[in-house]
XYZ file of C-alpha atoms in Angstrom:
383
model
C -0.105 -0.020 -0.086
C 2.836 2.412 0.797
C 4.848 1.658 -2.177
C 2.007 1.922 -4.370
C 1.209 5.551 -2.699
C 4.762 6.396 -3.015
C 4.437 5.330 -6.861
C 1.131 7.356 -7.226
C 3.146 10.266 -5.852
C 6.065 10.034 -8.040
C 3.595 10.099 -11.060
C 2.239 13.423 -9.641
C 5.282 15.425 -9.281
C 6.745 14.071 -12.472
C 3.536 15.449 -14.295
C 3.846 18.314 -12.786
C 7.166 19.043 -13.521
C 7.897 22.027 -15.969
C 10.590 19.791 -17.501
C 7.655 17.847 -18.836
C 5.876 21.081 -20.414
C 9.208 22.241 -22.025
C 9.066 20.395 -24.685
C 5.804 22.465 -25.689
C 7.558 25.701 -26.256
C 10.959 24.719 -27.481
C 10.897 21.269 -29.051
C 9.883 21.617 -32.864
C 8.321 18.107 -32.437
C 5.442 19.607 -30.526
C 4.106 22.291 -31.901
C 0.840 21.385 -32.836
C -0.479 22.923 -29.387
C 1.084 26.517 -29.455
C 0.218 26.901 -33.029
C -3.702 25.882 -32.248
C -3.525 28.559 -29.582
C -1.802 31.013 -31.749
C -4.468 30.678 -34.401
C -7.261 31.029 -32.169
C -5.796 34.222 -30.517
C -5.529 35.694 -34.012
C -9.168 35.038 -34.830
C -9.404 37.474 -31.755
C -6.674 39.988 -32.745
C -8.190 40.420 -36.202
C -11.560 40.717 -35.216
C -10.102 43.782 -32.240
C -7.640 45.482 -35.159
C -10.434 45.592 -37.697
C -12.898 47.098 -35.028
C -10.409 49.402 -33.252
C -8.131 50.635 -35.687
C -9.161 52.927 -38.692
C -8.826 51.188 -42.109
C -6.289 53.609 -44.701
C -6.911 53.657 -48.070
C -3.691 52.860 -50.254
C -4.758 50.391 -53.233
C -8.161 49.377 -52.534
C -10.094 52.283 -54.393
C -7.545 51.725 -57.405
C -8.095 47.962 -57.019
C -11.919 48.350 -57.746
C -11.591 51.356 -60.703
C -9.302 48.972 -62.821
C -11.587 46.421 -62.539
C -15.203 48.217 -62.994
C -13.203 48.934 -66.341
C -13.320 45.104 -67.153
C -17.135 44.746 -65.926
C -18.039 47.295 -67.935
C -16.886 45.563 -71.160
C -13.038 47.259 -71.082
C -10.623 44.173 -72.296
C -7.498 46.472 -73.663
C -5.128 46.574 -70.712
C -3.616 49.540 -71.975
C -7.509 51.015 -71.623
C -7.891 49.632 -67.558
C -6.304 52.088 -65.306
C -7.313 53.460 -61.073
C -6.179 56.624 -59.518
C -2.431 55.177 -58.949
C -1.988 54.151 -62.549
C -2.773 51.659 -65.005
C -3.543 48.020 -64.273
C -0.224 46.367 -63.825
C -1.084 42.890 -62.424
C -2.185 39.732 -64.509
C -5.363 38.142 -65.202
C -6.192 36.295 -61.676
C -5.994 39.304 -60.164
C -8.371 40.429 -61.987
C -10.914 37.730 -61.620
C -10.235 37.911 -58.049
C -10.574 41.559 -57.290
C -13.852 41.961 -59.898
C -15.312 39.051 -57.139
C -14.355 41.311 -54.327
C -15.927 44.070 -56.370
C -19.773 42.459 -56.070
C -19.031 40.756 -52.919
C -18.038 44.575 -51.491
C -21.012 46.097 -53.291
C -18.594 47.548 -56.124
C -15.779 48.306 -53.111
C -17.754 50.056 -51.177
C -18.200 47.779 -48.102
C -14.774 48.124 -46.838
C -15.492 46.495 -43.257
C -16.545 43.267 -45.271
C -13.454 43.563 -47.567
C -11.306 43.337 -43.907
C -12.909 40.396 -42.804
C -12.430 38.807 -45.810
C -8.858 39.362 -45.525
C -8.613 38.297 -42.053
C -10.334 35.259 -43.076
C -7.447 34.975 -45.877
C -4.689 36.012 -42.877
C -5.805 32.666 -40.938
C -6.078 30.794 -43.817
C -2.824 31.975 -44.654
C -1.375 31.071 -41.031
C -2.606 27.609 -41.384
C -1.113 26.629 -44.464
C 2.397 27.910 -43.299
C 1.754 26.616 -40.184
C 1.076 23.127 -41.807
C 4.280 23.357 -44.070
C 6.275 23.928 -40.763
C 4.698 21.161 -38.785
C 5.959 18.623 -41.772
C 9.655 19.858 -41.596
C 9.977 20.311 -37.926
C 12.630 23.020 -37.779
C 11.445 25.674 -35.652
C 10.562 25.387 -31.757
C 6.928 26.224 -30.676
C 7.985 30.008 -28.800
C 9.560 31.171 -32.190
C 5.588 31.321 -33.821
C 4.965 34.071 -31.342
C 7.116 36.424 -33.419
C 5.519 35.202 -36.234
C 2.417 36.035 -35.393
C 1.532 38.577 -32.832
C 4.712 40.512 -33.362
C 4.511 41.690 -36.157
C 2.121 45.042 -36.720
C 2.951 45.739 -40.540
C 1.950 42.138 -41.463
C -1.533 42.528 -39.988
C -1.753 45.926 -41.725
C -1.141 44.718 -44.821
C -3.437 42.309 -44.631
C -6.962 43.652 -42.776
C -5.700 47.623 -43.064
C -4.772 47.775 -46.394
C -6.325 45.037 -48.544
C -3.362 44.646 -51.106
C -3.198 41.681 -53.478
C 0.111 40.392 -52.011
C -1.253 38.106 -49.440
C -3.765 36.660 -51.839
C -0.786 35.844 -54.409
C 1.321 34.815 -51.138
C -1.188 32.128 -50.210
C -1.799 30.541 -53.311
C 2.216 30.243 -53.141
C 2.381 28.844 -49.861
C -0.460 26.374 -50.876
C 1.961 25.180 -53.898
C 4.910 25.056 -51.241
C 2.739 22.240 -48.955
C 1.572 20.404 -52.012
C 4.965 19.810 -52.619
C 5.874 18.692 -49.352
C 3.426 15.958 -50.195
C 4.662 15.009 -53.114
C 1.980 16.482 -55.164
C 3.413 18.219 -57.912
C 1.280 18.667 -60.733
C -1.073 20.466 -58.098
C 1.643 22.699 -56.580
C 3.029 23.696 -59.966
C -0.714 24.690 -60.266
C -1.370 26.571 -57.207
C 2.401 28.224 -58.142
C 0.756 29.279 -61.411
C -2.358 31.095 -59.998
C -0.268 32.861 -57.606
C 2.078 34.269 -60.596
C -1.246 35.415 -62.044
C -1.862 37.707 -59.016
C 1.048 39.440 -58.743
C 4.555 38.129 -60.233
C 6.599 38.825 -57.340
C 5.993 34.793 -56.879
C 8.555 34.346 -59.713
C 11.071 35.295 -57.849
C 10.419 31.261 -56.139
C 10.931 30.305 -59.730
C 14.786 29.365 -60.147
C 14.763 27.117 -56.937
C 11.401 25.246 -58.618
C 12.994 24.564 -61.394
C 16.092 23.129 -59.703
C 13.580 21.354 -57.871
C 11.487 19.594 -60.520
C 14.890 18.372 -62.413
C 15.975 16.817 -59.286
C 12.961 15.082 -58.547
C 11.164 14.019 -62.086
C 13.743 14.600 -64.381
C 14.457 16.521 -67.756
C 11.290 15.149 -69.432
C 8.993 15.324 -66.931
C 10.007 19.094 -65.910
C 8.699 19.772 -69.348
C 5.350 18.628 -68.227
C 5.359 20.795 -64.832
C 6.573 23.368 -66.969
C 3.328 23.259 -69.199
C 1.044 23.119 -65.829
C 3.075 26.284 -64.960
C 1.978 28.259 -67.874
C -0.927 26.794 -69.343
C -3.269 29.116 -66.300
C -1.568 32.378 -67.309
C -2.607 32.036 -71.001
C -6.234 30.524 -70.158
C -7.115 32.949 -68.095
C -5.504 35.878 -69.930
C -7.723 34.742 -73.106
C -9.809 37.373 -73.235
C -7.213 40.149 -72.702
C -5.428 38.615 -75.839
C -8.011 38.651 -78.000
C -8.266 42.338 -77.791
C -5.122 43.412 -77.370
C -2.270 40.325 -76.222
C 0.804 42.647 -76.890
C -0.929 45.662 -74.358
C -1.474 42.767 -72.019
C 2.007 41.253 -72.047
C 3.752 44.555 -71.192
C 1.589 45.790 -68.541
C 0.696 42.146 -66.365
C 4.573 41.280 -66.962
C 6.544 44.479 -67.088
C 10.080 43.934 -65.512
C 10.857 47.226 -66.558
C 8.639 49.354 -65.287
C 9.720 52.233 -63.209
C 9.041 52.455 -59.452
C 8.735 55.686 -57.509
C 11.696 56.949 -55.038
C 9.315 57.759 -52.796
C 7.818 54.837 -51.461
C 11.250 52.449 -51.805
C 11.892 51.002 -48.693
C 15.203 49.145 -49.220
C 17.109 51.468 -51.823
C 16.146 54.908 -49.662
C 19.695 54.685 -49.122
C 21.100 55.717 -52.332
C 20.292 59.072 -54.362
C 17.384 59.135 -55.856
C 19.310 59.696 -59.347
C 21.024 56.522 -58.937
C 18.062 54.632 -57.858
C 16.644 55.280 -61.209
C 19.464 54.864 -62.987
C 18.989 52.004 -65.558
C 22.577 51.064 -65.074
C 21.989 50.385 -61.208
C 18.995 48.368 -62.034
C 20.953 45.930 -64.394
C 23.693 45.951 -61.709
C 21.011 44.488 -59.318
C 20.054 41.960 -61.661
C 23.533 40.843 -62.676
C 24.020 40.273 -59.007
C 20.888 38.312 -58.275
C 21.879 35.950 -60.804
C 24.781 35.400 -59.649
C 23.939 35.025 -55.967
C 21.744 32.404 -57.522
C 24.323 30.494 -59.335
C 26.628 30.538 -55.748
C 23.900 29.567 -54.248
C 23.097 26.645 -56.671
C 26.618 25.448 -56.912
C 27.647 25.628 -52.718
C 24.497 25.222 -51.261
C 21.627 23.780 -53.227
C 23.905 20.939 -54.581
C 24.978 19.913 -51.058
C 21.314 19.103 -50.367
C 21.342 16.694 -53.334
C 24.588 14.786 -53.077
C 23.275 11.781 -54.856
C 22.295 14.157 -58.063
C 24.345 14.504 -60.816
C 23.398 18.071 -62.193
C 23.341 18.115 -66.064
C 21.335 18.643 -69.353
C 19.629 15.321 -68.907
C 18.714 14.025 -65.695
C 16.840 11.195 -64.437
C 14.135 11.160 -62.050
C 14.523 10.374 -58.372
C 13.124 7.173 -57.068
C 11.675 8.476 -53.874
C 10.648 11.805 -52.457
C 12.603 15.036 -51.454
C 13.265 15.781 -47.772
C 11.027 18.879 -46.245
C 14.409 20.626 -46.228
C 15.564 19.909 -50.095
C 12.183 21.333 -50.953
C 11.938 24.540 -48.528
C 15.370 25.966 -48.149
C 15.968 26.495 -51.610
C 12.768 27.994 -52.096
C 12.753 30.066 -49.429
C 16.328 30.935 -49.991
C 16.157 32.135 -53.500
C 12.849 34.661 -52.802
C 15.153 35.817 -50.195
C 18.048 36.452 -52.529
C 15.474 37.888 -55.087
C 14.649 39.825 -52.037
C 17.898 41.527 -51.201
C 18.865 42.605 -55.194
C 15.171 43.880 -55.729
C 15.045 47.194 -57.491
C 12.564 48.450 -55.106
C 10.648 47.237 -52.123
C 7.893 48.579 -51.012
C 5.774 48.465 -47.256
C 3.157 46.141 -48.388
C 6.159 43.348 -50.232
C 7.079 42.535 -46.580
C 4.854 39.678 -46.554
C 6.922 38.133 -49.743
C 9.065 37.088 -47.038
C 7.848 37.365 -43.691
C 6.680 34.435 -43.574
C 10.316 32.839 -44.652
C 12.415 34.689 -42.309
C 11.674 32.085 -39.455
C 12.485 28.694 -41.261
C 15.781 30.807 -42.767
C 17.533 31.623 -39.448
C 16.191 28.435 -37.734
C 17.756 26.739 -40.799
C 21.242 28.586 -39.834
C 23.734 27.617 -36.500
C 23.239 31.145 -35.099
C 22.271 31.502 -31.006
C 18.469 31.548 -30.458
C 18.641 34.947 -29.378
C 20.761 36.724 -32.177
C 17.627 34.966 -34.801
C 15.351 36.792 -32.713
C 17.124 40.208 -32.699
C 17.309 40.087 -36.541
C 13.645 39.394 -37.060
C 13.349 42.237 -34.478
C 15.715 44.323 -36.558
C 13.929 43.090 -39.920
C 10.583 44.399 -38.555
C 11.741 47.479 -36.970
C 13.274 48.625 -40.782
C 9.764 47.665 -42.745
C 8.090 50.215 -39.393
C 10.482 53.162 -40.502
C 7.464 55.016 -41.903
C 3.561 55.009 -41.523
C 1.330 54.087 -44.486
């Protein structure tokens, strides 16, 4: 009897030991409870922000004006414009914001639009958490910095209603599908992301490497076709009217940005920022950096693969790090050498920073400090 009581007392002490619960804060294997709690918390945070913080008009009205032209029967991209300038996004953007145009009573019910973007935010978190649940790299406490610690991210989603979060949702769905070895559907989602905003193409160099490694040269052609076809199909109404106008407006790689809105190159004079030579230098640095990462970093992830023109498919699936690390680093490199970053572009890489940092050997305190410094740099000006 005494032995039984002593055994029960010991088990009770063990169940109350802080060490037992520390794993739910520090061990990546036990991230699910933290993820669930944070998603619930974010639902309330989004509702409070929408109710308490005033919406600020940036691009929503212009988006509505641009798609209103399509609603009224204009399919020439050169004639579609809003208060902020001409329509410069691909056809997927038009379809999605046309739906929002009708749902929000021609764009006038902004509060409803905010609630829709709050749902978009929560859905994005669910997909991102599923990616990180699979890779088991980030400790649970780090997700706090991914959710509650960023004012700018909440602002981009529910106070500004930018199209960037929609494009990134498609991208993260694609990554989640790649992790499940569902490459056809993943490529389709990737293409839909590009159809909303072409910043998703920053992931494309790494995706090409992944396709070649996993499926070989022959099958890669099929997946590239899956990536290309949605762009053509969605654009048919506009291509039939003015194909060149659609191409130069929606995929204009040479578009000039305003110096007043740049975040990353505010340290250089305006004349240098607008100089074509400077922009070509950034493009060259981007290409060189990608090649260096491919040669010295990415190839190490696939030690059993010989890179050549004609490649055979792998007989097994890729690991999470073999998929996520090249994709996220390719996008990060693109951000570093971007000709201009506006405040809403923060969402292009915010949710990838945590994985990149926790893939390094840096001390955790340094990782957190870097996240804080990056957040601060994106909050130097209020929009």
